[in-house]
Coordinates of C-alpha atoms and ligand atoms in Angstrom, one line a residue:
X14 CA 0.0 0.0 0.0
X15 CA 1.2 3.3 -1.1
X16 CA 0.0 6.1 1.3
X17 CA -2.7 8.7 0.6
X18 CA -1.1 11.3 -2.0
X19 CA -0.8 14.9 -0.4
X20 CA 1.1 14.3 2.6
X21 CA 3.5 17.6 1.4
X22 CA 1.0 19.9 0.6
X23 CA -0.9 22.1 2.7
X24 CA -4.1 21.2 3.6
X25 CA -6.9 23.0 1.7
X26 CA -9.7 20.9 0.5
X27 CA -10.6 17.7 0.6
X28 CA -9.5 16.0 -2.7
X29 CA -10.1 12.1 -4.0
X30 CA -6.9 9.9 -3.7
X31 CA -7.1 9.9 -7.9
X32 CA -3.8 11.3 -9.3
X33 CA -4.5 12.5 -12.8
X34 CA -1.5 11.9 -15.5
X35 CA -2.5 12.8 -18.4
X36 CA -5.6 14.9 -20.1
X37 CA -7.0 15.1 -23.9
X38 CA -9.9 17.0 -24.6
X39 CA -12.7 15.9 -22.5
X40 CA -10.9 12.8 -21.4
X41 CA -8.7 12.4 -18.3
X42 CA -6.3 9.7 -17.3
X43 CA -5.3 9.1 -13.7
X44 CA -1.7 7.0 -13.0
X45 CA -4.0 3.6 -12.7
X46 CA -4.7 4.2 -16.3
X47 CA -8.8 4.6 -15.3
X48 CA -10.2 6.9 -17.4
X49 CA -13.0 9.7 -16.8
X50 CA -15.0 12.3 -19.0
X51 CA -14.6 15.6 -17.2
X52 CA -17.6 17.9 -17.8
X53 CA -15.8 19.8 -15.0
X54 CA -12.7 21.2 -16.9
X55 CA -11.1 23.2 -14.3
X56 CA -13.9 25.0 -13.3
X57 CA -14.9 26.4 -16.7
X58 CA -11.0 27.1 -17.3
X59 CA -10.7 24.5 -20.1
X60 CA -12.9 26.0 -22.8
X61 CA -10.9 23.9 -25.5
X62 CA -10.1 20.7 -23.8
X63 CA -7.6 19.2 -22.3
X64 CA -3.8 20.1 -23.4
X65 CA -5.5 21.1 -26.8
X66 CA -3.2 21.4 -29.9
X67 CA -3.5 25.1 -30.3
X68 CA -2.0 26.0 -27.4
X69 CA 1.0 22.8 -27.3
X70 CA 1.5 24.9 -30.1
X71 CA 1.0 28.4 -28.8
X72 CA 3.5 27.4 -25.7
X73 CA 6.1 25.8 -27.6
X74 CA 6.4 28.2 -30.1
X75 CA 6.3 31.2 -27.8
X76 CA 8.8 29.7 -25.2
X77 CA 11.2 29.3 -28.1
X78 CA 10.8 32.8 -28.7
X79 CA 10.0 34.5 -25.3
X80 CA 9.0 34.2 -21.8
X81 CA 9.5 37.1 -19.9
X82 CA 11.3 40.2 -20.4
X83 CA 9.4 42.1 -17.4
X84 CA 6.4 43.9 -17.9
X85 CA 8.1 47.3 -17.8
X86 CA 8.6 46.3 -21.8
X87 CA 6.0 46.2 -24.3
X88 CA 6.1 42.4 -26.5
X89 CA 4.3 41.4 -29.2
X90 CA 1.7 38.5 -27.8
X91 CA 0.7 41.7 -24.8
X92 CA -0.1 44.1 -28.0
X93 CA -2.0 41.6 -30.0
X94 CA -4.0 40.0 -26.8
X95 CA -5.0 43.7 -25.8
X96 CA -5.9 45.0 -29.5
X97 CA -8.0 41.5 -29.9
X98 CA -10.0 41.9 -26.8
X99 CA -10.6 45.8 -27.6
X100 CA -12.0 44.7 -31.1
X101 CA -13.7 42.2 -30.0
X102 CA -16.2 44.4 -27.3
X103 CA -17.0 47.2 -26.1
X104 CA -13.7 48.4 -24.6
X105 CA -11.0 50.4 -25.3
X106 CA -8.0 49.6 -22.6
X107 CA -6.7 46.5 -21.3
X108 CA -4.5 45.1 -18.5
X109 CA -3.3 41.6 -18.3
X110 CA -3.0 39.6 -15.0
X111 CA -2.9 36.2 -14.0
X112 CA -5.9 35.0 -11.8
X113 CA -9.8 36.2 -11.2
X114 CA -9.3 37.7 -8.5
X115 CA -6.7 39.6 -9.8
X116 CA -7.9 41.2 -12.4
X117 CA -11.4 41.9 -10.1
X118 CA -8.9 43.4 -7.7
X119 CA -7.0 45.8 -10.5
X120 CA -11.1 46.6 -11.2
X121 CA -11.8 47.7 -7.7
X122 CA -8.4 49.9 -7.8
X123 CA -9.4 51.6 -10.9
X124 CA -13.0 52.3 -9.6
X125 CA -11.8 53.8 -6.5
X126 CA -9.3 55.8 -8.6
X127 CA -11.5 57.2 -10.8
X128 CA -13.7 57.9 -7.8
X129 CA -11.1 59.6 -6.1
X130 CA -10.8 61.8 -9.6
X131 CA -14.6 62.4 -10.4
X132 CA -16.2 61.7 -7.8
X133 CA -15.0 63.3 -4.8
X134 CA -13.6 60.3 -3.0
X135 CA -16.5 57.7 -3.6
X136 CA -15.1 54.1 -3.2
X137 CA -17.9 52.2 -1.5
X138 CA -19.1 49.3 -4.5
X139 CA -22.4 47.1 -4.3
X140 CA -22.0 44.1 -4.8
X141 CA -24.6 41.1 -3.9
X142 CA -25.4 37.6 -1.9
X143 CA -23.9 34.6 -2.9
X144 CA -21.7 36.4 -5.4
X145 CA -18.2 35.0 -5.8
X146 CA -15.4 37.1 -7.3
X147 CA -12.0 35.3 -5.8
X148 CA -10.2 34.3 -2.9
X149 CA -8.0 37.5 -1.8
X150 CA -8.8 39.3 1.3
X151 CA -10.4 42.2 -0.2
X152 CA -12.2 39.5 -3.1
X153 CA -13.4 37.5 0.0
X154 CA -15.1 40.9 1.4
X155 CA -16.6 41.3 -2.2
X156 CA -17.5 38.1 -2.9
X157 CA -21.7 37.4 -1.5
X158 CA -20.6 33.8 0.7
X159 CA -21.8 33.9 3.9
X160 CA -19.0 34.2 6.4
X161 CA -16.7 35.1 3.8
X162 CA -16.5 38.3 4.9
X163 CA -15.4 37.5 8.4
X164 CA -13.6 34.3 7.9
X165 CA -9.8 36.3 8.2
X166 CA -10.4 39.5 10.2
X167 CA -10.0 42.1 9.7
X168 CA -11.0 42.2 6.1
X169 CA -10.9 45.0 3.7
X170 CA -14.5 46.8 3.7
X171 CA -16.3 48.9 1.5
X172 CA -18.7 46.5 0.2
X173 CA -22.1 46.8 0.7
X174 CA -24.2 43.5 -1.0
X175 CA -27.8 43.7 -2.7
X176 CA -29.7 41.2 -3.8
X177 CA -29.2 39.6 -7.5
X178 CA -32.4 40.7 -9.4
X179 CA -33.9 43.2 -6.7
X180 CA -33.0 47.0 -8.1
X181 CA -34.7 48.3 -4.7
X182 CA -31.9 46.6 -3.0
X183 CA -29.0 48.0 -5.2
X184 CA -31.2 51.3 -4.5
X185 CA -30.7 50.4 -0.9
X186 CA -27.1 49.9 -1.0
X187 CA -26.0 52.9 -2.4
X188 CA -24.7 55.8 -0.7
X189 CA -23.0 59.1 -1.4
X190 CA -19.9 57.1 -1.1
X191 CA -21.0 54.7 -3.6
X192 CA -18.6 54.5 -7.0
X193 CA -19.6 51.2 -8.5
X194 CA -21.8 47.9 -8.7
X195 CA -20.0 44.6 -9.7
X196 CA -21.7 41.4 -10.7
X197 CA -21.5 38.0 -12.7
X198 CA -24.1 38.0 -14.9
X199 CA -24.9 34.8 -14.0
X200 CA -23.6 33.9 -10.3
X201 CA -21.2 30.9 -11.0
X202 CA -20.4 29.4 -8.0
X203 CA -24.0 30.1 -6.5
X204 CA -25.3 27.7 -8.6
X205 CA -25.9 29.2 -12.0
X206 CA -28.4 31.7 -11.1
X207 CA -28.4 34.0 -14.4
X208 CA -29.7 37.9 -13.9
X209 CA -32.5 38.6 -15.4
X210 CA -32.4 40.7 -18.7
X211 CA -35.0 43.5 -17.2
X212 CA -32.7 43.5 -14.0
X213 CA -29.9 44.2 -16.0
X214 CA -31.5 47.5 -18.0
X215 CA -32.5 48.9 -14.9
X216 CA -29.4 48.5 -13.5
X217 CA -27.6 50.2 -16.1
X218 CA -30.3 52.6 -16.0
X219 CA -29.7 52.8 -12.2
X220 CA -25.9 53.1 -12.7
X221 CA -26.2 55.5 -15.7
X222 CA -28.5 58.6 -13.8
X223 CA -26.0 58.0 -10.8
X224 CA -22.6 58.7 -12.4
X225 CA -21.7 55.0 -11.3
X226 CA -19.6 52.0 -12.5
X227 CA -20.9 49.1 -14.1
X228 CA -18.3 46.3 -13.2
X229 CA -19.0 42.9 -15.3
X230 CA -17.4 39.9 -13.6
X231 CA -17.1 37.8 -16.4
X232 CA -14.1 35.6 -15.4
X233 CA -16.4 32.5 -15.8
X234 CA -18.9 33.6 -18.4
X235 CA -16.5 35.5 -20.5
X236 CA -14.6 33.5 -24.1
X237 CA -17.6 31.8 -25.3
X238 CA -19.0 30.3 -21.9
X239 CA -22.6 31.3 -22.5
X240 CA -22.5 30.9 -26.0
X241 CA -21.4 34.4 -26.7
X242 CA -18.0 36.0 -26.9
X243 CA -19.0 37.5 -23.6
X244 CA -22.5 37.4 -21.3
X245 CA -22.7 41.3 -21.4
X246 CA -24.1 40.8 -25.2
X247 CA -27.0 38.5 -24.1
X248 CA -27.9 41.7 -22.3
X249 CA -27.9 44.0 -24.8
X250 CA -26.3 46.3 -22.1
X251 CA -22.9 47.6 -21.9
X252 CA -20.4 47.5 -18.5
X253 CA -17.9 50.3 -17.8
X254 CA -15.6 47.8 -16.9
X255 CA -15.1 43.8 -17.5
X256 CA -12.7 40.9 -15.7
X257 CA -12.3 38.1 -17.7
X258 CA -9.7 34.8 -16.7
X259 CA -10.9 31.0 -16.5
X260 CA -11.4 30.4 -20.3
X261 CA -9.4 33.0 -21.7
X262 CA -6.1 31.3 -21.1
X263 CA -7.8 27.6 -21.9
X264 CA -6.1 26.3 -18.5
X265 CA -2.9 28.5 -18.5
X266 CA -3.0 31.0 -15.8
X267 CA -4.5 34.7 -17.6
X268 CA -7.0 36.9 -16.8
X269 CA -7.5 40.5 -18.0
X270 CA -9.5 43.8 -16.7
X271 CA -10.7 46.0 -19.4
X272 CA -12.7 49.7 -19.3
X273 CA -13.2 52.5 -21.5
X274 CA -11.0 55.2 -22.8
X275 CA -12.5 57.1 -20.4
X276 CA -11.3 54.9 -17.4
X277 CA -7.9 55.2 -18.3
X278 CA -7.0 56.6 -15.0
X279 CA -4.1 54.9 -13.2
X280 CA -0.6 57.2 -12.9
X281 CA 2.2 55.1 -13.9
X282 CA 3.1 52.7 -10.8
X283 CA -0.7 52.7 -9.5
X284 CA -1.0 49.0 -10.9
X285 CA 0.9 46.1 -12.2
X286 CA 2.6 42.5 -11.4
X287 CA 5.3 40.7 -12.3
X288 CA 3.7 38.4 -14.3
X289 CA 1.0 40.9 -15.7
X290 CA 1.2 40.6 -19.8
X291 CA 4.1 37.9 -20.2
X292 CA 4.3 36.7 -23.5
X293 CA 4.4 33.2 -23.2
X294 CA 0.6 33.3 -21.7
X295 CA -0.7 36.0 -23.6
X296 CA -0.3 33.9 -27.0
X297 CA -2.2 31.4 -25.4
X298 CA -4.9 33.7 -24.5
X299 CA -4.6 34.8 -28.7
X300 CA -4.8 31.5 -29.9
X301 CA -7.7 30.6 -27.5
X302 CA -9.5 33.5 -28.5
X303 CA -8.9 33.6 -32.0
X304 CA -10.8 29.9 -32.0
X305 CA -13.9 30.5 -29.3
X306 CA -14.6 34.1 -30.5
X307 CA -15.3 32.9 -34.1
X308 CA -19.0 33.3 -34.9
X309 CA -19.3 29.5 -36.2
X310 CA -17.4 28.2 -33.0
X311 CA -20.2 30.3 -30.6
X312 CA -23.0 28.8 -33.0
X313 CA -22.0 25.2 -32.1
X314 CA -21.5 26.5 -28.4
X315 CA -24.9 27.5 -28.5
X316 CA -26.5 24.2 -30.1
X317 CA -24.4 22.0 -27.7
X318 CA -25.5 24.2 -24.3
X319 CA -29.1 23.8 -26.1
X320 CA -28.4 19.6 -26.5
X321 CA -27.2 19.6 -22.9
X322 CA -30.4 21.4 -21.3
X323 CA -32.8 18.7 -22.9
X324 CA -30.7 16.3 -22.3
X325 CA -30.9 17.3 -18.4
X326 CA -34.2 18.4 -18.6
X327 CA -35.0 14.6 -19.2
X328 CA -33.0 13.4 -16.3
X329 CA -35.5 16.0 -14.3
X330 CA -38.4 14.1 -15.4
X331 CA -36.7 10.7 -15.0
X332 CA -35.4 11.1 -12.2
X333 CA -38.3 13.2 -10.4
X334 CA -35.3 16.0 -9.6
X335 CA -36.4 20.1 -9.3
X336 CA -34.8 21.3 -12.6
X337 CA -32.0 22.4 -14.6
X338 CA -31.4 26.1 -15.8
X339 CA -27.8 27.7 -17.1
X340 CA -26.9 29.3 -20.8
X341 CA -24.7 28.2 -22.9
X342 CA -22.8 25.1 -21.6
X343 CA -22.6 26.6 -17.9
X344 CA -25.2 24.7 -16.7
X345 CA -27.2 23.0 -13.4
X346 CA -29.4 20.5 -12.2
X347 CA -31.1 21.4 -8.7
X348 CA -31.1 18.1 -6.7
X349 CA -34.6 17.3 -4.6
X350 CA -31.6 16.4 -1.7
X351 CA -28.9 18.1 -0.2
X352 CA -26.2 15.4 -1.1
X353 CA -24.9 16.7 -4.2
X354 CA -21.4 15.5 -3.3
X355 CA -22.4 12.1 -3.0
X356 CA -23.4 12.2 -6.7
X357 CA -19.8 13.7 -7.5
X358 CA -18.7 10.7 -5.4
X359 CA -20.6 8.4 -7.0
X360 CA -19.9 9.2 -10.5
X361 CA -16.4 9.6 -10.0
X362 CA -16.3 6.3 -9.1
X363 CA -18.2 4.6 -11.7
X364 CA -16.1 2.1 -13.5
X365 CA -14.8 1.4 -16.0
X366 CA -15.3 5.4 -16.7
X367 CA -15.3 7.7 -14.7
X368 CA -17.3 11.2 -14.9
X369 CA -16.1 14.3 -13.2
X370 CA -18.6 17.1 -12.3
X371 CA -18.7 19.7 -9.5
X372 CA -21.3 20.8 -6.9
X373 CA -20.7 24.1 -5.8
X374 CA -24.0 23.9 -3.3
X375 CA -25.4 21.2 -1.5
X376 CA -28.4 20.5 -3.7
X377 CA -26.7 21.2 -7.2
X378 CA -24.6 20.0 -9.6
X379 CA -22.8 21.8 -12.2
X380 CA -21.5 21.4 -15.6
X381 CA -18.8 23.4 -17.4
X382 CA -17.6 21.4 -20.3
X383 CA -15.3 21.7 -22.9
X384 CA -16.8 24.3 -25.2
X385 CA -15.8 22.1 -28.4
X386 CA -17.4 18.6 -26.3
X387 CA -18.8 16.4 -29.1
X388 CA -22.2 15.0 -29.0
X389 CA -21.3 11.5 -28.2
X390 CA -18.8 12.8 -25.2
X391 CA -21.9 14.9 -24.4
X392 CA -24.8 12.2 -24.0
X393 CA -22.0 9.6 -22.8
X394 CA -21.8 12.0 -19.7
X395 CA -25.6 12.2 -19.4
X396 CA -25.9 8.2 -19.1
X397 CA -23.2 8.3 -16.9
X398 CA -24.7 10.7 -14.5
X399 CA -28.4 8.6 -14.7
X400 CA -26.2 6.1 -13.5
X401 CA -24.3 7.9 -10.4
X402 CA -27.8 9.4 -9.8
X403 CA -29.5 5.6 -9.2
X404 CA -26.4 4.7 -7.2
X405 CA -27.3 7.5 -4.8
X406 CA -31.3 6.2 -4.9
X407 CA -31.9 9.8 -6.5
Ligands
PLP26 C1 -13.3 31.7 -10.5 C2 -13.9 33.0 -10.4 C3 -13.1 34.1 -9.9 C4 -11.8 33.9 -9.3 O1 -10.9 33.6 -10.3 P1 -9.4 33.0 -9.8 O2 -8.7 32.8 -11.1 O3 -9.7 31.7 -9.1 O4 -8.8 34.0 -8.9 C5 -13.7 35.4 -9.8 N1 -14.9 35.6 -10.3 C6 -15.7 34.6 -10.8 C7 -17.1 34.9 -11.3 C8 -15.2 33.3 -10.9 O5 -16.0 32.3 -11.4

């Protein structure tokens, strides 16, 4: 007997014993050589697959060329990440980071700087329940989990929550003090609970007539999650300010904060990182973007999130379970139980294949898989999960 892997690292969450080795597309391999289809994918971060070809290729290619010569230097991947991402919204400026909560961090410093500029020192920023927007101290005060925002005192304040899809409680929120609102246009780790298109006008609306922010957290919705190159555009509003990360660097570590020209407020030193706009991740964020942000690659994101709903829409009815909601393939079932993570026990250990999804509450599971998943990889995961679900008499 071996003993239980982990021993060196620091304790953090509980994990299953499997070691993974190896990953292609929506496959996985662990070191026993038992396979599972992951409609997990790093938590929405693998929007192509595992270890996809286009970015071996991007990472090869840019490591022979590249890596790092500080970001006090322009390079070329930086330039062309930045100008893609400007063409492809609504934004004119962008900084590149390396995590979420990062770039949601370098959001809330620009707010409050341009708050301090024109708007007389206004810093406070609404944000709402059961939001999630990363795991640093001042993220963990923004962020809508309860206890979050007491769980390392003393935390960074100046957040003030409302309730997703109630504008008298954004109404409530706000003060003189107020500079912003940030949300996920659909709350991720919530449980895929979307905002509501009439929220969302009145909101801008709102933010509009107050001389406030609009801060889109779109580090899991953004690159083609929803079926769009970002949620904002199943809206038909448009943010002052958007994170993206997860899907953008298709499982490297990248994330990136864009605003408008008229945003473009820090003084030279105000922000940065050591790592913010390295080359060798910013041509895979190109590459990844150049293939999801196509119009025929968000069409087939679209039909395949549509394929997935009816397939777990017939699960519902078979298996007597509450329901299933999401767009595009960032989806959920809502259990009739609260033992979610017996499911994602259960189908983990199905055999000879395993199937890898995540409950992020106790009554819910979620699916984030590969945006490019093929049909048969697709229904093959929703037998699988009829499967866990009669092992857990659900
Ligand atoms: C995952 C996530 C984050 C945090 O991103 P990290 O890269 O883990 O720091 C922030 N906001 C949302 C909406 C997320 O889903």
């Amino acid at each position: 007997m071996t003993t239980a892997p982990g021993q060196a690292l620091l304790t953090i969450t509980r994990r299953p014993e499997t070691v993974f080795a190896h990953g292609h597309g929506s496959w996985l391999t662990d070191e026993g050589g038992k396979r599972y289809l992951d409609l997990v994918q790093g938590w929405a971060v693998n929007c192509l697959g595992h270890s996809p070809e286009l970015i071996q290729r991007a990472l090869a290619e840019q490591s022979a060329r590249l890596v790092n010569p500080s970001p006090a230097y322009f390079n070329r991947p930086m330039l062309d990440l930045a100008e893609r991402l400007v063409a492809l919204s609504c934004f004119d400026r962008v900084f590149l980071a390396s995590s979420g909560a990062e770039a949601n961090e370098g959001a809330i410093k620009l707010a409050r700087r341009w708050g301090s500029r024109q708007r007389g020192g206004a810093h406070e920023v609404v944000t709402f329940d059961h939001g999630f927007h990363g795991r640093t101290l001042a993220m963990m005060s923004a962020s809508g989990k309860p206890g979050w925002d007491q769980l390392y005192p003393p935390m960074p304040g100046g957040f003030a929550k409302a309730r997703l899809n109630d504008i008298a409680s954004v109404e409530r929120a706000l003060t003189p003090a107020t500079v912003a609102v940030m949300l996920e246009l659909v709350q991720g780790e919530a449980g895929v609970n979307p905002a509501d298109r009439g929220f969302m006008r009145e909101l801008r609306a709102l933010t509009t007539e107050r001389g406030l922010l609009l801060i889109a957290d779109e580090v899991q919705t953004g690159i083609g999650r929803c079926g769009h190159a970002f949620a904002y555009e199943l809206y038909d509003i448009e943010p002052d300010i958007m994170t993206l990360a997860k899907g953008l660097g298709g499982g490297v570590p990248l994330a990136a904060l864009l605003c408008r020209e008229a945003l473009n407020c820090f003084e030279p030193g105000d922000q940065g990182g050591t790592f913010c706009g390295n080359p060798l991740m910013a041509a895979v964020g190109l590459a990844v973007v150049n293939e999801v942000c196509r119009p025929d690659f968000l069409a087939d994101v679209r039909q395949r999130g549509g394929r997935l709903s009816l397939g777990l829409q017939a699960i519902v009815r078979d298996h007597g379970l509450v329901g299933e909601r999401g767009t595009g393939l960032l989806r959920a079932l809502v259990l009739p139980h609260d033992r979610a993570s017996d499911v994602v026990a259960a189908a983990h250990a199905l055999a000879p294949v395993g199937l890898l999804v995540n409950a992020p509450r106790p009554n819910l599971l979620r699916f984030m898989p590969a945006l490019n998943i093929d049909d048969a990889a697709l229904d093959l995961g929703l037998d699988l999960l009829r499967q866990a679900l009669r092992e857990t008499g659900a």
